């Protein structure tokens, strides 16, 4: 009886590809969260700059 390695290789390869896909998805999610945080921080800084400029001009 001959045992074929092809089904085993295929399962291992599929598991490896799923692992890579999960890793890529987590990385993309982390980047998305960081961009949202950066956007929020940029808005807050822009408001602070605008407020400070307005106060300076009013003096």
mmCIF file of C-alpha atoms in Angstrom:
data_model
loop_
_atom_site.group_PDB
_atom_site.id
_atom_site.type_symbol
_atom_site.label_atom_id
_atom_site.label_comp_id
_atom_site.label_asym_id
_atom_site.label_seq_id
_atom_site.Cartn_x
_atom_site.Cartn_y
_atom_site.Cartn_z
ATOM 1 C CA UNK A 1 0.000 0.000 0.000
ATOM 2 C CA UNK A 2 1.513 3.288 -1.139
ATOM 3 C CA UNK A 3 0.967 6.340 1.058
ATOM 4 C CA UNK A 4 0.676 9.530 -0.944
ATOM 5 C CA UNK A 5 2.232 12.680 0.492
ATOM 6 C CA UNK A 6 0.320 15.002 -1.810
ATOM 7 C CA UNK A 7 -2.791 15.324 0.442
ATOM 8 C CA UNK A 8 -0.576 15.979 3.460
ATOM 9 C CA UNK A 9 1.474 18.579 1.594
ATOM 10 C CA UNK A 10 -1.708 20.210 0.373
ATOM 11 C CA UNK A 11 -3.147 20.461 3.907
ATOM 12 C CA UNK A 12 0.078 21.887 5.271
ATOM 13 C CA UNK A 13 0.283 24.408 2.433
ATOM 14 C CA UNK A 14 -3.350 25.472 2.935
ATOM 15 C CA UNK A 15 -2.771 25.893 6.678
ATOM 16 C CA UNK A 16 0.341 27.959 5.978
ATOM 17 C CA UNK A 17 -1.553 30.162 3.496
ATOM 18 C CA UNK A 18 -4.391 30.682 6.001
ATOM 19 C CA UNK A 19 -1.836 31.629 8.641
ATOM 20 C CA UNK A 20 -0.245 34.179 6.295
ATOM 21 C CA UNK A 21 -3.660 35.578 5.365
ATOM 22 C CA UNK A 22 -4.593 35.972 9.041
ATOM 23 C CA UNK A 23 -1.285 37.690 9.710
ATOM 24 C CA UNK A 24 -1.770 40.076 6.793
ATOM 25 C CA UNK A 25 -5.333 40.831 7.912
ATOM 26 C CA UNK A 26 -4.171 41.644 11.445
ATOM 27 C CA UNK A 27 -1.465 43.912 10.060
ATOM 28 C CA UNK A 28 -3.933 45.738 7.826
ATOM 29 C CA UNK A 29 -6.295 46.201 10.757
ATOM 30 C CA UNK A 30 -3.476 47.622 12.892
ATOM 31 C CA UNK A 31 -2.579 50.061 10.110
ATOM 32 C CA UNK A 32 -6.229 51.080 9.777
ATOM 33 C CA UNK A 33 -6.491 51.762 13.510
ATOM 34 C CA UNK A 34 -3.253 53.771 13.466
ATOM 35 C CA UNK A 35 -4.496 55.873 10.548
ATOM 36 C CA UNK A 36 -7.735 56.610 12.396
ATOM 37 C CA UNK A 37 -5.756 57.634 15.466
ATOM 38 C CA UNK A 38 -3.441 59.801 13.351
ATOM 39 C CA UNK A 39 -6.403 61.481 11.666
ATOM 40 C CA UNK A 40 -8.015 62.224 15.035
ATOM 41 C CA UNK A 41 -4.734 63.590 16.431
ATOM 42 C CA UNK A 42 -4.243 65.748 13.324
ATOM 43 C CA UNK A 43 -7.735 67.216 13.698
ATOM 44 C CA UNK A 44 -7.091 68.005 17.357
ATOM 45 C CA UNK A 45 -3.766 69.676 16.531
ATOM 46 C CA UNK A 46 -5.331 71.670 13.714
ATOM 47 C CA UNK A 47 -8.013 72.950 16.101
ATOM 48 C CA UNK A 48 -5.375 73.850 18.684
ATOM 49 C CA UNK A 49 -3.308 75.715 16.086
ATOM 50 C CA UNK A 50 -6.363 77.584 14.832
ATOM 51 C CA UNK A 51 -7.419 78.501 18.356
ATOM 52 C CA UNK A 52 -3.924 79.673 19.279
ATOM 53 C CA UNK A 53 -3.623 81.747 16.093
ATOM 54 C CA UNK A 54 -6.987 83.371 16.805
ATOM 55 C CA UNK A 55 -5.966 84.230 20.364
ATOM 56 C CA UNK A 56 -2.641 85.626 19.174
ATOM 57 C CA UNK A 57 -4.302 87.789 16.531
ATOM 58 C CA UNK A 58 -6.806 89.115 19.056
ATOM 59 C CA UNK A 59 -3.999 90.565 21.198
#
